[in-house]
Every structure is written in structure tokens, then in C-alpha cells.
Amino acid sequence: MKKITSHIKNPAKVNKAAKLAIQLIQAGSVKSGTSDYFFAILEAAMLSSTPCTDPSVRADYHSLFMEAQSTKEHLNKKQRNQLAAWTIMAVVANDLYTDDSFVFSKAAGQIKDAISNLPVATKDDDAEEAMSLEDNTNVADEDSKTRAKDKDNNDEDQADPFGLDALLHESTKKGEKLKTKSEGAVKIKEDEEETKRFLKSQREALITCLEIAARRYKTPWCQTVIDILVKHAFDNEARFTARQRDAIGKLWASIREQLTRRKQGKSVNGKLDVNAFEWLQQKYAGEKISIRHSVGGSGDRRAQQWLG
């Protein structure tokens, strides 16, 4: 699996590496004991400099992530969440490039369902939309320092060169209670952060899907499906963050303009307003947040894989 992980990052080897990974899944080689190694393969694939929506690798990613759905039971919660977000890009978004109207409509339906399942965005979500790497790193560092401090304190408690355990017994019990309480608080915080990261990844992936769909508006048979999809997103814009709501609003306004022209019998160019989406694309591509925690890579072009 480690060899596949190293090869799948290379665009020239994606096809072969993806096929080998699929063979592992079908052979039942992905189990609880090997799931971390398998997940590393998926992670490496999504960290590739070539976007998963690139025409040269689109089919490979689609096949791999479709097959990966059968491994969910062997993944932990964080990995399942990340797989769900990746699947939106590797499978659903790629389906939007199809020439099959049925597949296109099905993908649009999946996007609508995913939007409906999002919770309403909060003011905190809007505020965190602009958070920098430094902010996220500081949170992680503080958690790490807290855990390290707890470990040091525990090591000191275990050292008893003067045989004072009896005298310190009561104090140690209190310390253990405080430590347990502290660990519980850290666990709750970690769960909350994981939920935020998952929702952030989902929202960004869905925004990307809307942009891909919008760019297909020039294809006549796509237009009605896109009209309905973007209207649904607009009706549910409260489930997105501030900048995303702005992009959706402008996109829906441009669709209304196209609809009006069609009803009046006037010609339409099929070009929609995606400027706000392009701004978001640059923002996501520039994020310096680890893909383990969110969508992007390490501050270079890696996050562009989410953006077609």
C-alpha cells in the first residue's frame, strides 16, 4: 500500500495506482488493521498537483472513490467524514462533466440533497471563513501543549524516590480527577472542531460543484437542471457562509436574467456570473490548512483539486 501511495501522487502513474488500489478493495485487503494505510492512498491522491476533475485523471478518480465507499466500515469517524467530502469532488463533481443527461441530473440531485442536509451556517462559521493558518495552528499547538503538560505531570506523579505515595495519595486522586475532566473537555473540543472541518469541506466542495455546473450552462439540455439546482442553492443559501452566499446570489441573479431572455424569445449566450466563485477558488487554493483538517494542501496549488 505504501508503494501505491507514493505512485498515486504522480499524474503519469495515477491510472495504474488507482487500479491497484481498487484491486486491494475488491480482494478484501482493506480491513481495520490496514485502513490507515489505505486511507493514506486516498489522501495522497487528493494531494496530487493534478486536480481530481482534470480530464486526464477524471475516470481514475471516479472509479477509485466509487469503490472506496465499500471501505467505510473500516474507517474511523474523521476518515469517513473526509471520504464523504472527497467523494463529492471525485465522483459527483466529475459526473457533472458527463454527456449523459441522466447522469447529469442524478449528480444535480445528489448536490441538492447534500445542500439540504447542511445545517444553517452560524455567525461563527462566517467569522471562521476568514481564519488564517496561524489561527488554526495556534489552536492545534495549544491542544498539543496541554496534552504534553498533562503527560509531564503524570510522569512526575509516578516518580516516588522518597516513598511519599501514602502522603500524596489524596492529592494524586484529585489530580487524576482533574486530568480526566480535562481530557474529556479536550475530546469534546476535538469533536466540535472535526464537525466544523467536515462542514467546511462539504460547503467548499458543493460550491465547486455549483461552479462546474454553471460553466455547463451553454449546453442547452443542461440549462433546466442547472436552473433548478441553483434555485435550490439560493433557497438554502443560509446553509452557506457569507462569501458563499454572495456567490450563490449572484449566480442565481444571472440565471434569472437568462430565464427572462428565453421567455421573451431573445437569444442567450449561456454565460453565467461566476466571478464570485472564481474569487472563492483563489481563496481556497491559497489556504494553508492541512488536507487532514480541511480541503487544502500546504499553501501551494494543491487545493485547486477541489475546484476543477
Coordinates of C-alpha atoms in Angstrom, one line a residue:
M1 CA 0.0 0.0 0.0
K2 CA 2.9 2.4 0.7
K3 CA 4.2 1.9 -2.8
I4 CA 0.8 2.7 -4.2
T5 CA 0.7 5.8 -2.0
S6 CA 4.0 7.1 -3.4
H7 CA 2.9 6.4 -7.1
I8 CA -0.6 7.8 -7.0
K9 CA 0.8 11.3 -6.4
N10 CA 2.3 11.1 -9.9
P11 CA -0.2 12.1 -12.6
A12 CA 1.6 9.7 -15.0
K13 CA 1.1 6.8 -12.6
V14 CA -2.4 7.6 -11.3
N15 CA -4.1 5.2 -13.7
K16 CA -2.1 2.1 -12.7
A17 CA -2.0 3.1 -9.0
A18 CA -5.8 3.6 -8.9
K19 CA -6.4 0.2 -10.5
L20 CA -4.1 -1.5 -7.9
A21 CA -5.9 0.3 -5.1
I22 CA -9.2 -0.9 -6.5
Q23 CA -7.9 -4.5 -6.6
L24 CA -7.0 -4.3 -3.0
I25 CA -10.5 -3.2 -2.1
Q26 CA -12.1 -6.0 -4.2
A27 CA -9.8 -8.6 -2.7
G28 CA -10.9 -7.6 0.8
S29 CA -7.4 -6.4 1.8
V30 CA -8.8 -3.2 3.4
K31 CA -9.6 -4.1 7.0
S32 CA -9.4 -2.3 10.3
G33 CA -5.8 -3.2 10.6
T34 CA -4.8 -1.8 7.2
S35 CA -7.4 1.0 6.9
D36 CA -4.9 3.7 7.8
Y37 CA -2.5 2.6 5.0
F38 CA -5.4 2.5 2.6
F39 CA -6.6 6.0 3.7
A40 CA -3.1 7.3 3.0
I41 CA -3.6 6.2 -0.6
L42 CA -6.8 8.3 -0.9
E43 CA -5.1 11.2 0.8
A44 CA -2.1 11.1 -1.4
A45 CA -4.4 11.0 -4.5
M46 CA -6.2 14.2 -3.3
L47 CA -2.9 15.9 -2.6
S48 CA -1.7 15.4 -6.2
S49 CA -0.8 18.5 -8.1
T50 CA -3.3 17.4 -10.8
P51 CA -6.9 18.1 -9.8
C52 CA -9.2 15.1 -9.5
T53 CA -11.5 16.8 -12.0
D54 CA -8.8 17.1 -14.6
P55 CA -9.8 15.3 -17.9
S56 CA -6.7 13.2 -17.8
V57 CA -7.4 11.6 -14.4
R58 CA -11.2 12.1 -14.1
A59 CA -12.2 8.5 -14.8
D60 CA -9.5 7.1 -12.5
Y61 CA -10.6 9.1 -9.5
H62 CA -14.2 8.4 -10.2
S63 CA -13.6 4.6 -10.2
L64 CA -11.3 4.7 -7.1
F65 CA -13.6 6.7 -4.9
M66 CA -16.7 4.9 -6.0
E67 CA -15.1 1.6 -5.0
A68 CA -13.8 3.2 -1.8
Q69 CA -17.3 3.6 -0.5
S70 CA -17.3 -0.1 0.5
T71 CA -14.4 0.5 2.9
K72 CA -16.3 2.9 5.2
E73 CA -17.0 0.4 7.9
H74 CA -13.2 0.0 8.5
L75 CA -12.5 3.8 8.7
N76 CA -12.8 6.0 11.8
K77 CA -15.2 8.9 12.0
K78 CA -12.7 11.5 10.9
Q79 CA -11.7 9.4 7.9
R80 CA -15.3 8.7 6.9
N81 CA -16.1 12.4 7.0
Q82 CA -13.1 13.2 4.8
L83 CA -14.0 10.4 2.4
A84 CA -17.5 11.9 2.1
A85 CA -16.1 15.3 1.2
W86 CA -13.6 13.9 -1.2
T87 CA -16.4 11.8 -2.9
I88 CA -18.3 14.9 -3.7
M89 CA -15.4 16.1 -5.7
A90 CA -14.1 12.8 -7.1
V91 CA -17.4 11.4 -8.0
V92 CA -20.3 13.9 -8.0
A93 CA -18.4 16.8 -9.5
N94 CA -16.9 14.6 -12.2
D95 CA -20.4 13.4 -13.1
L96 CA -21.2 17.0 -14.0
Y97 CA -18.9 16.8 -17.0
T98 CA -20.9 13.9 -18.5
D99 CA -22.7 14.0 -21.9
D100 CA -25.4 11.7 -20.4
S101 CA -28.4 13.8 -19.3
F102 CA -29.5 11.1 -16.8
V103 CA -26.1 11.1 -15.1
F104 CA -26.0 14.9 -15.0
S105 CA -29.5 15.0 -13.5
K106 CA -28.6 12.4 -10.9
A107 CA -25.5 14.4 -9.9
A108 CA -27.5 17.5 -9.6
G109 CA -30.0 15.7 -7.4
Q110 CA -27.1 14.5 -5.1
I111 CA -25.9 18.0 -4.8
K112 CA -29.4 19.2 -3.9
D113 CA -29.7 16.5 -1.2
A114 CA -26.3 17.4 0.2
I115 CA -27.2 21.1 0.4
S116 CA -30.5 20.2 2.2
N117 CA -28.6 18.2 4.8
L118 CA -26.3 21.1 5.7
P119 CA -27.0 22.9 8.9
V120 CA -27.7 26.6 8.8
A121 CA -24.4 28.5 8.9
T122 CA -23.8 30.5 12.1
K123 CA -22.1 33.8 12.7
D124 CA -19.1 31.8 13.9
D125 CA -19.0 30.0 10.6
D126 CA -18.9 33.4 8.8
A127 CA -16.2 34.6 11.1
E128 CA -14.1 31.4 10.7
E129 CA -14.4 31.6 7.0
A130 CA -11.5 34.1 7.0
M131 CA -9.4 32.3 9.6
S132 CA -5.7 32.0 8.6
L133 CA -3.3 29.1 9.0
E134 CA -1.8 30.9 12.1
D135 CA -5.2 30.8 13.8
N136 CA -5.6 27.1 13.2
T137 CA -2.0 26.3 14.1
N138 CA -2.3 28.2 17.4
V139 CA -5.3 26.1 18.4
A140 CA -3.5 22.9 17.5
D141 CA -0.4 24.0 19.3
E142 CA -2.3 24.8 22.4
D143 CA -4.0 21.4 22.4
S144 CA -0.6 19.8 21.9
K145 CA 0.9 21.7 24.7
T146 CA -1.9 20.9 27.0
R147 CA -1.6 17.2 26.3
A148 CA 2.2 17.4 26.7
K149 CA 1.8 19.2 30.0
D150 CA -0.6 16.5 31.3
K151 CA 1.8 13.8 30.3
D152 CA 4.7 15.5 32.1
N153 CA 2.6 16.0 35.2
N154 CA 1.6 12.3 35.1
D155 CA 5.3 11.3 34.8
E156 CA 6.1 13.4 37.8
D157 CA 3.3 11.7 39.8
Q158 CA 4.7 8.3 39.0
A159 CA 8.2 9.2 40.3
D160 CA 8.4 8.5 44.1
P161 CA 12.1 8.4 45.1
F162 CA 11.3 9.2 48.8
G163 CA 8.4 6.8 49.3
L164 CA 5.8 9.6 49.8
D165 CA 3.0 7.8 47.9
A166 CA 0.9 7.4 51.0
L167 CA 1.1 11.1 51.9
L168 CA 0.3 12.2 48.3
H169 CA -2.4 9.6 47.7
E170 CA -5.3 12.0 48.2
S171 CA -3.6 14.7 46.2
T172 CA -3.0 12.3 43.3
K173 CA -6.6 11.2 43.3
K174 CA -7.7 14.8 42.9
G175 CA -5.1 15.3 40.2
E176 CA -6.4 12.2 38.3
K177 CA -10.0 13.5 38.5
L178 CA -8.9 16.9 37.1
K179 CA -6.9 15.2 34.4
T180 CA -9.9 13.0 33.4
K181 CA -12.1 16.1 33.3
S182 CA -9.5 17.9 31.2
E183 CA -9.2 15.0 28.8
G184 CA -13.0 14.9 28.5
A185 CA -13.1 18.6 27.7
V186 CA -10.3 18.2 25.1
K187 CA -12.3 15.3 23.5
I188 CA -15.4 17.4 23.2
K189 CA -13.4 20.3 21.7
E190 CA -11.8 17.9 19.2
D191 CA -15.2 16.5 18.2
E192 CA -16.6 20.0 17.7
E193 CA -13.5 21.0 15.6
E194 CA -13.9 17.9 13.5
T195 CA -17.6 18.7 12.8
K196 CA -16.6 22.2 11.8
R197 CA -13.9 20.9 9.4
F198 CA -16.3 18.4 7.9
L199 CA -18.9 21.0 7.2
K200 CA -16.3 23.4 5.8
S201 CA -15.1 20.8 3.4
Q202 CA -18.6 19.9 2.4
R203 CA -19.6 23.5 1.7
E204 CA -16.5 24.2 -0.3
A205 CA -16.9 21.0 -2.4
L206 CA -20.6 21.9 -3.0
I207 CA -19.7 25.4 -4.0
T208 CA -17.2 24.0 -6.5
C209 CA -19.9 21.7 -7.9
L210 CA -22.2 24.7 -8.4
E211 CA -19.4 26.5 -10.3
I212 CA -18.8 23.4 -12.5
A213 CA -22.5 23.2 -13.3
A214 CA -22.7 26.9 -14.1
R215 CA -19.9 26.6 -16.6
R216 CA -22.0 24.0 -18.5
Y217 CA -24.9 26.4 -18.9
K218 CA -24.0 26.8 -22.6
T219 CA -25.2 23.3 -23.2
P220 CA -29.0 23.6 -23.9
W221 CA -30.1 20.3 -22.3
C222 CA -28.2 21.2 -19.1
Q223 CA -30.0 24.5 -18.6
T224 CA -33.2 23.4 -16.9
V225 CA -31.4 21.1 -14.5
I226 CA -29.0 23.9 -13.6
D227 CA -31.9 26.4 -13.2
I228 CA -33.5 24.1 -10.6
L229 CA -30.2 23.3 -8.9
V230 CA -29.1 26.9 -8.4
K231 CA -32.6 27.9 -7.4
H232 CA -32.4 25.2 -4.7
A233 CA -29.0 26.5 -3.5
F234 CA -30.4 30.1 -3.4
D235 CA -33.4 29.0 -1.4
N236 CA -31.0 27.3 1.0
E237 CA -28.2 29.9 1.0
A238 CA -28.5 30.3 4.7
R239 CA -26.7 26.9 4.9
F240 CA -23.6 28.5 3.4
T241 CA -21.1 31.1 4.7
A242 CA -21.2 34.8 3.9
R243 CA -18.9 34.8 0.8
Q244 CA -20.5 31.6 -0.5
R245 CA -24.0 33.2 -0.1
D246 CA -22.8 36.1 -2.1
A247 CA -21.6 33.9 -4.9
I248 CA -24.8 31.9 -5.0
G249 CA -26.9 35.1 -5.0
K250 CA -25.0 36.5 -8.0
L251 CA -25.2 33.2 -9.8
W252 CA -29.0 32.9 -9.3
A253 CA -29.4 36.6 -10.5
S254 CA -27.6 35.8 -13.7
I255 CA -29.7 32.7 -14.3
R256 CA -32.9 34.7 -13.8
E257 CA -31.6 37.1 -16.4
Q258 CA -31.1 34.2 -18.8
L259 CA -34.6 32.8 -18.0
T260 CA -36.2 36.2 -18.7
R261 CA -34.4 36.4 -22.1
R262 CA -35.5 32.9 -23.0
K263 CA -39.2 33.7 -22.1
Q264 CA -39.0 36.8 -24.2
G265 CA -37.7 34.8 -27.1
K266 CA -34.4 36.6 -27.1
S267 CA -31.1 34.8 -27.6
V268 CA -29.0 33.8 -24.6
N269 CA -25.2 33.3 -24.5
G270 CA -25.3 30.8 -21.7
K271 CA -22.7 32.6 -19.8
L272 CA -23.4 33.0 -16.1
D273 CA -21.8 35.2 -13.5
V274 CA -19.1 33.1 -11.8
N275 CA -16.8 35.9 -10.8
A276 CA -17.6 35.4 -7.1
F277 CA -16.9 31.7 -7.5
E278 CA -13.5 32.4 -9.1
W279 CA -12.7 34.6 -6.1
L280 CA -13.6 31.7 -3.8
Q281 CA -11.5 29.4 -5.9
Q282 CA -8.4 31.6 -5.4
K283 CA -9.2 31.8 -1.6
Y284 CA -9.5 28.0 -1.2
A285 CA -6.4 27.4 -3.3
G286 CA -4.4 29.7 -1.1
E287 CA -5.5 28.2 2.2
K288 CA -2.6 26.8 4.2
I289 CA -4.7 24.2 6.0
S290 CA -3.6 20.6 6.0
I291 CA -5.8 18.3 4.0
R292 CA -6.2 16.2 7.1
H293 CA -8.1 19.0 8.7
S294 CA -9.8 20.6 5.8
V295 CA -9.8 20.8 2.0
G296 CA -6.4 22.4 1.0
G297 CA -2.9 21.3 0.9
S298 CA 0.2 23.2 2.1
G299 CA -0.5 26.6 0.7
D300 CA 0.5 25.8 -2.9
R301 CA -1.7 24.7 -5.8
R302 CA -2.9 21.6 -4.0
A303 CA -6.3 22.8 -3.0
Q304 CA -7.1 23.5 -6.7
Q305 CA -8.0 19.8 -7.0
W306 CA -11.3 20.8 -5.3
L307 CA -12.0 23.4 -7.8
G308 CA -11.9 21.9 -11.2

